[in-house]
Structure formats: C-alpha cells, structure tokens
PDB file of C-alpha atoms in Angstrom:
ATOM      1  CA  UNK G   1     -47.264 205.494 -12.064  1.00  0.00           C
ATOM      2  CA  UNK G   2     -50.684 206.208 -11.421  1.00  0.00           C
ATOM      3  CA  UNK G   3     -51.173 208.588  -8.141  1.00  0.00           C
ATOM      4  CA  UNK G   4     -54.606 206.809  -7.996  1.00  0.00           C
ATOM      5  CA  UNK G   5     -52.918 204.411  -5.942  1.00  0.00           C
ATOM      6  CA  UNK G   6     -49.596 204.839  -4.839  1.00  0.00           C
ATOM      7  CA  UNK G   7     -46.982 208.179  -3.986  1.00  0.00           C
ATOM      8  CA  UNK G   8     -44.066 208.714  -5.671  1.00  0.00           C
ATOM      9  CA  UNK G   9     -42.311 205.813  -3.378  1.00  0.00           C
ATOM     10  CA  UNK G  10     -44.319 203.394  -4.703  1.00  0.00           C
ATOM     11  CA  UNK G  11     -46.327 203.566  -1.025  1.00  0.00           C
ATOM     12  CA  UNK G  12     -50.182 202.310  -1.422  1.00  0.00           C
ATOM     13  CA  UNK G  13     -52.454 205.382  -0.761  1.00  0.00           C
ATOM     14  CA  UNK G  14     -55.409 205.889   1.373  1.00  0.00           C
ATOM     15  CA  UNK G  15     -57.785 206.259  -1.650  1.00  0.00           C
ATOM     16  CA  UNK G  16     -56.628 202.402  -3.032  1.00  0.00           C
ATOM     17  CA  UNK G  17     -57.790 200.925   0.387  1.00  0.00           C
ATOM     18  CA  UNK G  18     -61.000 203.031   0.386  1.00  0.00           C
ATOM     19  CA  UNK G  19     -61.565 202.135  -3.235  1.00  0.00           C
ATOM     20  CA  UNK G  20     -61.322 198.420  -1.722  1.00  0.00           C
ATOM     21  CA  UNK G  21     -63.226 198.796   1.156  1.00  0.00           C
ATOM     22  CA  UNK G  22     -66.298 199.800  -1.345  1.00  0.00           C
ATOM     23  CA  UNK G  23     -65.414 197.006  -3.295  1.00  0.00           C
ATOM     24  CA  UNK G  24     -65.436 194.139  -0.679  1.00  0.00           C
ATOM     25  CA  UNK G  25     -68.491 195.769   0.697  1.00  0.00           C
ATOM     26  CA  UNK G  26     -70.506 195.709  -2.588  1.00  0.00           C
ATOM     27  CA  UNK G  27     -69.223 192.131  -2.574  1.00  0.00           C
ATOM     28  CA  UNK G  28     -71.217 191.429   0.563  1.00  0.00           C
ATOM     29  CA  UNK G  29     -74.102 192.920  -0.479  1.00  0.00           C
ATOM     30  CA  UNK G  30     -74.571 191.165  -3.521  1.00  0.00           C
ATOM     31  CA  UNK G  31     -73.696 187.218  -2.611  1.00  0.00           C
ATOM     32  CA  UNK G  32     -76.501 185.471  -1.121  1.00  0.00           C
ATOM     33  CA  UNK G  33     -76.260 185.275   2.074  1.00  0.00           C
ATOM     34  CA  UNK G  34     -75.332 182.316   4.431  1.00  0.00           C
ATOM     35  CA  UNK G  35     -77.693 181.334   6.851  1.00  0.00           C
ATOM     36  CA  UNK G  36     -76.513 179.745  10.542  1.00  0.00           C
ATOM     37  CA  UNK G  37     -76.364 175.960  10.393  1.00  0.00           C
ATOM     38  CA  UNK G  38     -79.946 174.732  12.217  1.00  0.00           C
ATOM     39  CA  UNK G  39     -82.172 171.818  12.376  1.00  0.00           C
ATOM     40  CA  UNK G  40     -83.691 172.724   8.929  1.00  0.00           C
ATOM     41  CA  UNK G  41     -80.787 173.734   6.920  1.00  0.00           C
ATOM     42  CA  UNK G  42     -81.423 170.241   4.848  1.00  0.00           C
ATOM     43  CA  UNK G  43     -85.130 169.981   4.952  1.00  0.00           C
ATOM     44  CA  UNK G  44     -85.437 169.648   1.583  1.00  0.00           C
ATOM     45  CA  UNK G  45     -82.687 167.540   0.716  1.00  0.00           C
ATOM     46  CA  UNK G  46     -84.296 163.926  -0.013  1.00  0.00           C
ATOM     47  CA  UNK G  47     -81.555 162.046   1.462  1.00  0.00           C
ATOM     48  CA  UNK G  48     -82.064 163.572   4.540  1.00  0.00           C
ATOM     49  CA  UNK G  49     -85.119 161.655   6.525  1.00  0.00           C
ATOM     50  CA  UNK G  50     -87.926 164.552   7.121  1.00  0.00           C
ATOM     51  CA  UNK G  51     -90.653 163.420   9.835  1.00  0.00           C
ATOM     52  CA  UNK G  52     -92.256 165.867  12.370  1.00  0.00           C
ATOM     53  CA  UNK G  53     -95.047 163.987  14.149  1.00  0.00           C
ATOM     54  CA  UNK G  54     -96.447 165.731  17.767  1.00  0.00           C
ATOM     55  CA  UNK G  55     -94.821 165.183  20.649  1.00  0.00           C
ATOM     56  CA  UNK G  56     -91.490 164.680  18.838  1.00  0.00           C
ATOM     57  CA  UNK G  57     -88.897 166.883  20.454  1.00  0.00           C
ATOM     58  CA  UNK G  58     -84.673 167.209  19.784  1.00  0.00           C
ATOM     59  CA  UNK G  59     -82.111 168.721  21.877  1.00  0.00           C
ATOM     60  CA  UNK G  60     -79.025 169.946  20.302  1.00  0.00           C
ATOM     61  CA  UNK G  61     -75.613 171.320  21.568  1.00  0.00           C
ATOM     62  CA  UNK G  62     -74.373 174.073  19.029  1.00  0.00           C
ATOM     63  CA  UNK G  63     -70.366 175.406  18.798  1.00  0.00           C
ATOM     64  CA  UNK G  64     -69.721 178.191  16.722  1.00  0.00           C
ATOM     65  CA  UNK G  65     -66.032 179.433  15.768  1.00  0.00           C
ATOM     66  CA  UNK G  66     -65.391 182.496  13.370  1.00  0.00           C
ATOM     67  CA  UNK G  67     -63.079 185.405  13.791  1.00  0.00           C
ATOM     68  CA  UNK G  68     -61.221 184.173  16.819  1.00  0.00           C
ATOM     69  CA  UNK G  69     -64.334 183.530  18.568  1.00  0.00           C
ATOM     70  CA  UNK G  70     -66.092 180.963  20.187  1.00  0.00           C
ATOM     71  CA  UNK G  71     -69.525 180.304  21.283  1.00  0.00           C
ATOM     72  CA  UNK G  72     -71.717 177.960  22.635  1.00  0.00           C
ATOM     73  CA  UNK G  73     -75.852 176.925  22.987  1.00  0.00           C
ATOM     74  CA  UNK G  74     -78.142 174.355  23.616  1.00  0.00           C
ATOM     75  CA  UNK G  75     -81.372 174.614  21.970  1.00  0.00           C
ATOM     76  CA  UNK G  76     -84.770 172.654  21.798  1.00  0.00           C
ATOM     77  CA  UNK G  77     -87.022 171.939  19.003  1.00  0.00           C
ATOM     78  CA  UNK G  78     -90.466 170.371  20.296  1.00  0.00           C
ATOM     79  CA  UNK G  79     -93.473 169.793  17.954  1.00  0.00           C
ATOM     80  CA  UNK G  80     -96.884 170.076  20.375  1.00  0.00           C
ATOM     81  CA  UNK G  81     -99.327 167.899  20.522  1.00  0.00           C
ATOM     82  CA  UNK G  82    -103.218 167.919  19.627  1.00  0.00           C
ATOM     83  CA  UNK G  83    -104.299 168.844  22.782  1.00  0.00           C
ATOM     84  CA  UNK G  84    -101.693 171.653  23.093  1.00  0.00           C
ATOM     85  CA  UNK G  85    -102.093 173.526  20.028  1.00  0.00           C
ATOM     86  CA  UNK G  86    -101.053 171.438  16.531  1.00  0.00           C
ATOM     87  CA  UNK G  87    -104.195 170.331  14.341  1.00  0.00           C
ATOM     88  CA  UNK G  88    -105.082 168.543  11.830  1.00  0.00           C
ATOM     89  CA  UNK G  89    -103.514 171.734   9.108  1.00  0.00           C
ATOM     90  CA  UNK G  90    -100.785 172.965  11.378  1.00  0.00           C
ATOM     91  CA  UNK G  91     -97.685 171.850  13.473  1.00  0.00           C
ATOM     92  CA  UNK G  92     -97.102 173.544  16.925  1.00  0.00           C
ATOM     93  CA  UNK G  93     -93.447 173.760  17.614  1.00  0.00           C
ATOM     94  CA  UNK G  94     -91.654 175.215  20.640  1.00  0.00           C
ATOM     95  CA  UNK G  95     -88.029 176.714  20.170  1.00  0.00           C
ATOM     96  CA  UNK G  96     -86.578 176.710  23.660  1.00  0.00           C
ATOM     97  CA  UNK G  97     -82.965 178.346  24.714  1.00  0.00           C
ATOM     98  CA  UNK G  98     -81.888 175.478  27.348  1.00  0.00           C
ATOM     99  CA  UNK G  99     -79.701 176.076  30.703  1.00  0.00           C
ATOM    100  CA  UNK G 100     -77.562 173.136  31.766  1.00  0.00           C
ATOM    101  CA  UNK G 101     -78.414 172.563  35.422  1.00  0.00           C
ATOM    102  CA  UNK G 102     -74.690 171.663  37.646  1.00  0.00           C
ATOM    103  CA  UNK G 103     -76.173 167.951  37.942  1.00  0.00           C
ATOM    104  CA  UNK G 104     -76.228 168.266  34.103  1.00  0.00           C
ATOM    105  CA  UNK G 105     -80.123 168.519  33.772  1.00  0.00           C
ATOM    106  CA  UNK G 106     -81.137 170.520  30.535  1.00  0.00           C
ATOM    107  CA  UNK G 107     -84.079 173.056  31.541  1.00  0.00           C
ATOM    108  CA  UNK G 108     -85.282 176.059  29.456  1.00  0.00           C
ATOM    109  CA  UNK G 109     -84.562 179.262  29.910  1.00  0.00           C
ATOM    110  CA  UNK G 110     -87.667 181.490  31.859  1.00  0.00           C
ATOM    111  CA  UNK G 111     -89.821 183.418  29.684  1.00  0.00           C
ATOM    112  CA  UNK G 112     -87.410 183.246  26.549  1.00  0.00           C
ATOM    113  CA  UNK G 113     -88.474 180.863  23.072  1.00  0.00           C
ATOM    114  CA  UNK G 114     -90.978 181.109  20.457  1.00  0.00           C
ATOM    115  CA  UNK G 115     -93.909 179.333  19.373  1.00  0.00           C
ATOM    116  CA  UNK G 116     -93.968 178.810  15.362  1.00  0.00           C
ATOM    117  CA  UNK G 117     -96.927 177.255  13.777  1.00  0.00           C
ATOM    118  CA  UNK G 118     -95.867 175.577  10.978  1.00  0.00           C
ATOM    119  CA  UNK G 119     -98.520 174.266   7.622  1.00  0.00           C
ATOM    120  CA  UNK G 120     -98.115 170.445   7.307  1.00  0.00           C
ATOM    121  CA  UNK G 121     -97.078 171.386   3.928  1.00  0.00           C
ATOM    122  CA  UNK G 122     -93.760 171.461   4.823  1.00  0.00           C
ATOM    123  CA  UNK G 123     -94.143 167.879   5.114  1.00  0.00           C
ATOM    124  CA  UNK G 124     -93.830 167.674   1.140  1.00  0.00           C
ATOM    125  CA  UNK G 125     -90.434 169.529   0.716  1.00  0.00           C
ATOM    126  CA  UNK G 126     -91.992 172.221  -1.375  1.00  0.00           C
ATOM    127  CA  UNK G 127     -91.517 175.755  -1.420  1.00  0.00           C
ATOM    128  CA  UNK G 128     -89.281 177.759   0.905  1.00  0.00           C
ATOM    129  CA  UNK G 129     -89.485 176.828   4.178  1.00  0.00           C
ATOM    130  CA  UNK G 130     -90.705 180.701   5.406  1.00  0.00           C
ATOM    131  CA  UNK G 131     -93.961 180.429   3.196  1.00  0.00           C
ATOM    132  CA  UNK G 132     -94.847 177.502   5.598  1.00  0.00           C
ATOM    133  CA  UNK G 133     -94.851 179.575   8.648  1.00  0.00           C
ATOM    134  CA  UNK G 134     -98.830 180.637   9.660  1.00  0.00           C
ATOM    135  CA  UNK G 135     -97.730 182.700  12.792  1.00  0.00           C
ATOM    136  CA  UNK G 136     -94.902 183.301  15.299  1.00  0.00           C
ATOM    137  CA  UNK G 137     -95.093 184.401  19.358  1.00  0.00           C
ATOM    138  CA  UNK G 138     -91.826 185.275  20.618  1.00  0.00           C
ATOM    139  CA  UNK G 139     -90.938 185.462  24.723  1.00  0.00           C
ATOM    140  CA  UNK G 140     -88.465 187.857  25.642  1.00  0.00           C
ATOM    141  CA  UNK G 141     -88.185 188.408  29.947  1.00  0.00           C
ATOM    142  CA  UNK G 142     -91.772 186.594  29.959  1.00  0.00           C
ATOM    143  CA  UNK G 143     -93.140 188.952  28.075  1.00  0.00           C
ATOM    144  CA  UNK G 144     -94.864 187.669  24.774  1.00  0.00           C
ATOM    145  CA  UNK G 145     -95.968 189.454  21.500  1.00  0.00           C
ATOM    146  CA  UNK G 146     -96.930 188.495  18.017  1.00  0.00           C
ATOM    147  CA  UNK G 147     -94.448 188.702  15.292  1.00  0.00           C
ATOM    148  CA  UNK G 148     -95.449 189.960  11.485  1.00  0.00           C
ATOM    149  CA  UNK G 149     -93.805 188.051   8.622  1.00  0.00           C
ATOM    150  CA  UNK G 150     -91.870 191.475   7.367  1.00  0.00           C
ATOM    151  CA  UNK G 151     -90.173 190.922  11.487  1.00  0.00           C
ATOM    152  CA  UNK G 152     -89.364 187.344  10.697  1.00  0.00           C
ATOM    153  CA  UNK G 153     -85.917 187.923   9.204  1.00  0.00           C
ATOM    154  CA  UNK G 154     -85.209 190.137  11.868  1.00  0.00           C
ATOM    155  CA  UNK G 155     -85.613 188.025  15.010  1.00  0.00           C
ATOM    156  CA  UNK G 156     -82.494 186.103  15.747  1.00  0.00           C
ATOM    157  CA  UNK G 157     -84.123 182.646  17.065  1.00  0.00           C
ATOM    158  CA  UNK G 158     -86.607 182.617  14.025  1.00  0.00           C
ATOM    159  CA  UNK G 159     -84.358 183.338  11.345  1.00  0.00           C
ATOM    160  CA  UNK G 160     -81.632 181.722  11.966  1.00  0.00           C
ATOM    161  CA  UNK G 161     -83.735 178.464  12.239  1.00  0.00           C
ATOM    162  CA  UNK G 162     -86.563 179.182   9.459  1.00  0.00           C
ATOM    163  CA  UNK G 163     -84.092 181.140   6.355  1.00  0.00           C
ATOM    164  CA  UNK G 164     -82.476 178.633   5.213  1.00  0.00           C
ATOM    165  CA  UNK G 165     -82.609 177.555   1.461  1.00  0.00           C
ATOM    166  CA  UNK G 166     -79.379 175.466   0.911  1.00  0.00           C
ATOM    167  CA  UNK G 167     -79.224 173.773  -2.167  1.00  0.00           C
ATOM    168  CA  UNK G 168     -76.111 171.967  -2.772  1.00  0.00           C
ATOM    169  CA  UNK G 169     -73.859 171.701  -5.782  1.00  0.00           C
ATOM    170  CA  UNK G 170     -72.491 168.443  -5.042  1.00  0.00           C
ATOM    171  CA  UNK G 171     -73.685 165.396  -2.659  1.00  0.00           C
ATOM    172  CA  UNK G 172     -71.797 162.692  -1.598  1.00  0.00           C
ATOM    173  CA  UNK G 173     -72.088 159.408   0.704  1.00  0.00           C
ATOM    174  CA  UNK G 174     -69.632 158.473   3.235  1.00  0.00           C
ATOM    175  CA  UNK G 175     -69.115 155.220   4.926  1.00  0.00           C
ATOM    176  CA  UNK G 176     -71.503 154.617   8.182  1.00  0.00           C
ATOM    177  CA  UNK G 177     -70.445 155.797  11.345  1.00  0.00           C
ATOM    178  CA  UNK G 178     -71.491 155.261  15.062  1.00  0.00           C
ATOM    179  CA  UNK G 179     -73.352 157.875  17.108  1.00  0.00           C
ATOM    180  CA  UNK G 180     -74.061 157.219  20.855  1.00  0.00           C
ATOM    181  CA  UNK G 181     -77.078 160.171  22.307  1.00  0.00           C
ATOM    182  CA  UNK G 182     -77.988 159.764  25.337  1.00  0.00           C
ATOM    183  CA  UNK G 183     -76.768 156.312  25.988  1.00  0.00           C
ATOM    184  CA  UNK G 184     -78.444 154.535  22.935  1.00  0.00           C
ATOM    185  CA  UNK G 185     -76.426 153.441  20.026  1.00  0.00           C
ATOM    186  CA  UNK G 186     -76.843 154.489  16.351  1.00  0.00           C
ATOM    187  CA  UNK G 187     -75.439 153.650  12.895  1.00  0.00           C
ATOM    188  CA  UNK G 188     -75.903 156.599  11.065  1.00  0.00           C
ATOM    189  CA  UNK G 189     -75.406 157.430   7.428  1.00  0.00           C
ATOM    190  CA  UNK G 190     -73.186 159.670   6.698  1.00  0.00           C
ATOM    191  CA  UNK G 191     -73.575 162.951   3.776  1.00  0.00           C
ATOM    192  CA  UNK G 192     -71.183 165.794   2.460  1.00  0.00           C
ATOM    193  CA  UNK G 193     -72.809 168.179   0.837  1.00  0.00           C
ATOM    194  CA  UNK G 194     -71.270 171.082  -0.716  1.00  0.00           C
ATOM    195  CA  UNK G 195     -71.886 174.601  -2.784  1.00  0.00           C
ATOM    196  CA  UNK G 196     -69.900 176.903  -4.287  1.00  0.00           C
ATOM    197  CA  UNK G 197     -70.824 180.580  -4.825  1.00  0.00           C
ATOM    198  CA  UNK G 198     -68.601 183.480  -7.038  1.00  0.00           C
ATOM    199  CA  UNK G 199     -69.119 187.355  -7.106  1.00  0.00           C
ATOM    200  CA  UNK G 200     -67.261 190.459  -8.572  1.00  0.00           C
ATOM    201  CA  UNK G 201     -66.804 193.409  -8.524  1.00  0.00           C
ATOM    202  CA  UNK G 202     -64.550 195.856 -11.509  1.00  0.00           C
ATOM    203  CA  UNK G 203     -62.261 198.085 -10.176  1.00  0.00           C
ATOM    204  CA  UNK G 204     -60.182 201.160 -11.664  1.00  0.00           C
ATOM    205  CA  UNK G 205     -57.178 198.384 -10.528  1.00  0.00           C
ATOM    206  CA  UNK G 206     -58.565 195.470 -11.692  1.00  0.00           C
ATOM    207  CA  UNK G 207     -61.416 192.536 -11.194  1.00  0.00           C
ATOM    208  CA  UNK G 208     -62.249 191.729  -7.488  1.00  0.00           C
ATOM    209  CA  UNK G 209     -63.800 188.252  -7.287  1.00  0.00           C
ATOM    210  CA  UNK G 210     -64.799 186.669  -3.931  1.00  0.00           C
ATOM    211  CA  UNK G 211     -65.239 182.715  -3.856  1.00  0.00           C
ATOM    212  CA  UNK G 212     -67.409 181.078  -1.014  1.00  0.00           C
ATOM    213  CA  UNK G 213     -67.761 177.988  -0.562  1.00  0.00           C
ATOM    214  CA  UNK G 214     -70.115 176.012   2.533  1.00  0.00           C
ATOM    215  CA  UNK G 215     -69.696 172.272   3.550  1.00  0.00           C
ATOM    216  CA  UNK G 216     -72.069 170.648   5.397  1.00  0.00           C
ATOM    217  CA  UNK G 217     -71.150 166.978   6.942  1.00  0.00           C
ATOM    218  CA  UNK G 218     -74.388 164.847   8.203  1.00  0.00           C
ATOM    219  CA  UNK G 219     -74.875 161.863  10.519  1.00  0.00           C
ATOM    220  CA  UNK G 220     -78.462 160.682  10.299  1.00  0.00           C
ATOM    221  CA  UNK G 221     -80.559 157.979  11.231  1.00  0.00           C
ATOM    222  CA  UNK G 222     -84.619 157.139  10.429  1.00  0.00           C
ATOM    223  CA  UNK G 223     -85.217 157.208  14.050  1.00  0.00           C
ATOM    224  CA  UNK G 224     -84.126 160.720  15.412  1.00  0.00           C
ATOM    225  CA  UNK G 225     -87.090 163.023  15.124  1.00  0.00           C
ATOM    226  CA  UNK G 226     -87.289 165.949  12.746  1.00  0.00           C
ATOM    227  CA  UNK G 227     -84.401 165.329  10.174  1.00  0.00           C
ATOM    228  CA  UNK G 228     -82.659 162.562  11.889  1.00  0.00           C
ATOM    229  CA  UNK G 229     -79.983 164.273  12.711  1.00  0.00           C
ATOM    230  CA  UNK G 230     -77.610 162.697  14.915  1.00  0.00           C
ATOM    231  CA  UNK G 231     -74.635 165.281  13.967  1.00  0.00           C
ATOM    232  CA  UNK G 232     -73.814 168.185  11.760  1.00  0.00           C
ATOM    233  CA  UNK G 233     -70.527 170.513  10.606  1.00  0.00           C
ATOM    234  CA  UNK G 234     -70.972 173.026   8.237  1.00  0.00           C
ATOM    235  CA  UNK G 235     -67.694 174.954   7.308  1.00  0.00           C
ATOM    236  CA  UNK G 236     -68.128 178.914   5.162  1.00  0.00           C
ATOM    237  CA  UNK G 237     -64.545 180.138   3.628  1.00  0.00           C
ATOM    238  CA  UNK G 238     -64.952 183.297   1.740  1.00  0.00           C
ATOM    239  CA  UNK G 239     -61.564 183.866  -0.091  1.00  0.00           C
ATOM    240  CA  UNK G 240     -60.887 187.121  -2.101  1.00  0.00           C
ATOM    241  CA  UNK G 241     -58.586 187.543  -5.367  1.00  0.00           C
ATOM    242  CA  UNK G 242     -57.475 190.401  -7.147  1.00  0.00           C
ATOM    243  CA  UNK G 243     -57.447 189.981 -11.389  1.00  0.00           C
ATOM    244  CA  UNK G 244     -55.103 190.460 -12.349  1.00  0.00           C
ATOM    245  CA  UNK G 245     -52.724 190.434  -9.020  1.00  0.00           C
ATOM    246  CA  UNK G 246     -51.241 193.510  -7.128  1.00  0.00           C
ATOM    247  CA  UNK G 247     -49.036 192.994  -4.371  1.00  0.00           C
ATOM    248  CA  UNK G 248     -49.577 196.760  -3.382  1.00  0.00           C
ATOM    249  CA  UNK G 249     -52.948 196.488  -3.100  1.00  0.00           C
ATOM    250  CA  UNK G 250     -54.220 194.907   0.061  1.00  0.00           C
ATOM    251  CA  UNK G 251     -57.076 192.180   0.336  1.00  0.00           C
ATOM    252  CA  UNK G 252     -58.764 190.821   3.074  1.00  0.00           C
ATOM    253  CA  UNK G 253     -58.231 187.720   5.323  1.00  0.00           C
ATOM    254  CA  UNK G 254     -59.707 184.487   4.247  1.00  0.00           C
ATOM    255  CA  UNK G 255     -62.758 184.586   6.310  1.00  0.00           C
ATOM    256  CA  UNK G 256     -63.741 181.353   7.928  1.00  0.00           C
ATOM    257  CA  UNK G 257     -66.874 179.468   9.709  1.00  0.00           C
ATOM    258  CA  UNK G 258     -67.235 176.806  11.602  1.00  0.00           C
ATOM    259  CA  UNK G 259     -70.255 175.544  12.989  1.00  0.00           C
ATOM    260  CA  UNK G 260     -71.463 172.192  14.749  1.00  0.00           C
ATOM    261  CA  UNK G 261     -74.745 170.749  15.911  1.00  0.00           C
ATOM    262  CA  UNK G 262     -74.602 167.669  17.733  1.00  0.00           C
ATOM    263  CA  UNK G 263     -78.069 165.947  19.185  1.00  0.00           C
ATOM    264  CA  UNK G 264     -77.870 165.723  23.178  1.00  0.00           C
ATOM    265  CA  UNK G 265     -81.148 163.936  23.322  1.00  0.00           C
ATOM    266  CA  UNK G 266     -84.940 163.227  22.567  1.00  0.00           C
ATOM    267  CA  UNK G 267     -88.053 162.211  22.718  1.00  0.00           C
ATOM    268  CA  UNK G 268     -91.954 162.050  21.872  1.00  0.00           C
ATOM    269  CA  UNK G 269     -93.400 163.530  25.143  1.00  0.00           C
ATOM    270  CA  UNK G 270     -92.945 167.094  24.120  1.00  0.00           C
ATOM    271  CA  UNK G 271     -94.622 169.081  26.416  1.00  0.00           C
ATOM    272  CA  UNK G 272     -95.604 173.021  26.707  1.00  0.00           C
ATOM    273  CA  UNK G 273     -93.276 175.177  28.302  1.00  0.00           C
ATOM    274  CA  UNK G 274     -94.556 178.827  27.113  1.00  0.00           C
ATOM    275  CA  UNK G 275     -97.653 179.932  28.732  1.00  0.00           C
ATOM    276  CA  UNK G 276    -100.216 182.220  26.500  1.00  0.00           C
ATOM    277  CA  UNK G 277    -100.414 180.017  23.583  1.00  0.00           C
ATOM    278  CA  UNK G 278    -102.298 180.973  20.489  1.00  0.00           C
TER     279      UNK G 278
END
C-alpha cells in the first residue's frame, strides 16, 4: 500500500487531501471563469432582441442562491439622453443600486452607481462587450472618481454587468409564455441556452476532471428595452470525478448556482440621478 496516501489501517492521510486541495485549486484557476447572470450576459446572442435607444431604462429584481445562501437586489439600467450626456458616438448609461421604499416605491440608493459610456458599436454584436466601454465614474458614499480599464474587472457593479462573454453550446426554443411587469401583459418567447466546460488535472492517484455546466432560461419580448428581457435563470453545477475512482480519497461537493433576474419595470424617460457627469 502506498504510504503516499493512506497508514497502515488503510486511513486516508493528511498529504492525500493536501495533494487534492492543490488539485481542485489548479482546477479553478484554469476553467474560465463564470460571470454573474446580468442584463448583458446574451448581448450577442441573435435571438435575443438588442436595442438601447436614450431614455430607455429597466428595473430588475435579482435572487441569488449558492452555498446555503441567499441574496437579494434590485438594480437599474438607464441609457441617458442627448441632452444628458449620450451623443451621436456614445451611449450614456446609469447603473443604479435601488431601495424599495415601505409604500413599495423603487428609489436609488444616495451617492452609490456608475456612469459607463458605452461606443454605439456595441449596437452590432461585435467584439467583447469590455472593448466597447470609453470610460467609467463610479459613486461610492457620494464620492465619485474615474475608473482605468486595468480597475474594470475589479469593481463589483462594472464587472459583473460588463464581463460577460457567454457563448452557448446548445440553443433551444420553448413554447411562449406569459409575463405580466408592472401591470401590462406580455407573450414572451421563450430560450434555453446551455454550455458545457471540462478541466483536469493528473495526480500521483489518478486524473481529476471537473465538469461545469451553465443554463440560462430567457423570456423576451421586442418591446422591453435593452435585451427584452422579461425574465432570466441561469443555473452553474461544477461536479468533480476522480479517474479512475477511489473511495478513500475525498472530493468535493457538487457546487451549485442559482441565479434569477426578473424585470420589475420600465420606461423611456430615463433621467440623471448621479451628479458630476463627464
């Protein structure tokens, strides 16, 4: 028996979970990683409807479940217009953290969102979606400051919304469904799209191999702003094997994400809410 792994009782050693640990870690370095379902996850997808005009502006209620956990947001997405900062190049959007009011009012948060101007180009569904971003002010306690592309991937309301590169390996249409949003009534088309992603790693005991695969379900409809997104579920499992097996040899949990977007309201009287434009 190999004291690599186990004593003389057959017991797993520390050095075999160690030798793991390194193993599932390398594994999450080298898949690609999964970005946060957002309003552009499927901006390049062509049978999702893609139309930003100014003034446009979505509000969407976000649940997120993984590890036990639980948490909620409500988020708006405004495009600016003319006269407050898009031209004739460039898109002006607003990303605003929203407070529901007790009389269920939606208002934004005080001194916390971003401004992101965005080339028209993005229009075309070319190109990943960060090389469309010209600049980015962020507001944190009312206090605003420039951010440099190299900071992009590290601010949490930017990245999680402007990242994203999903490309599916498998699309398919469901039957229509009905969507009511804010008391009007929509027949929405309905998508499943799907990927499917497979790393390893060798190990003294054996191949590790980790297997992830994302789901996204979509309700849309041609008149919802932005994507037309009425709804959205996206569901991450990351499952780990051992090749070949070895019960004495621990892997981790099935890891699991859940993560839903469903449109609240919206409009095309987007107005400014962050003061110190640029």
């Amino acid at each position: 028996m190999n004291n690599l792994y186990h004593d003389w009782n057959g017991r797993p050693l520390v050095s075999a979970v160690r030798i793991l640990t390194v193993a599932v870690v390398a594994l999450m370095v080298m898949a690609a990683p999964v970005a946060a379902l957002d309003l552009f996850t499927l901006w390049r997808q062509p049978e999702i409807p893609l139309h930003i005009s100014e003034g446009d502006w979505v509000d969407y209620r976000t649940q997120v479940m993984a590890g036990g956990r639980r948490e909620s947001g409500i988020t708006r997405v405004a495009c600016l217009s003319l006269a407050d900062g898009s031209d004739d190049h460039s898109l002006l959007l607003e990303l605003l953290p929203l407070e529901e009011q007790p009389d269920g009012t939606l208002l934004p948060v005080p001194g916390e969102g971003a401004r992101v101007r965005l080339s028209r180009d993005i229009l075309q569904r070319q190109g990943p979606l960060l090389a469309s971003v010209i600049s980015v002010r962020h507001w944190q306690d009312g206090q605003a400051r420039d951010i440099s592309p190299e900071e992009l991937r590290e601010d949490p309301l930017i990245s999680t919304s402007f990242q994203t590169d999903f490309q599916p390996d498998e699309v398919f249409s469901e039957h229509s469904t009905t969507r009511v949003v804010a008391g009007r009534q929509f027949t929405c088309r309905q998508w499943i799209l799907a990927s499917a992603d497979t790393q390893s790693v060798r190990m003294p005991a054996g191949e590790m191999i980790q297997i992830s695969t994302r789901e996204i379900a979509a309700a849309v409809h041609e008149d919802i702003p932005f994507l037309g997104l009425a709804y959205a579920s996206e569901r991450v499992r990351a499952v780990s094997t051992l090749d070949p097996p070895n019960r004495n040899i621990p892997l981790p949990p099935a890891r699991i994400r859940v993560e839903m977007m469903e449109l609240v309201d919206f409009g095309h009287d987007a107005k400014p809410h962050l003061s110190g434009g640029h």
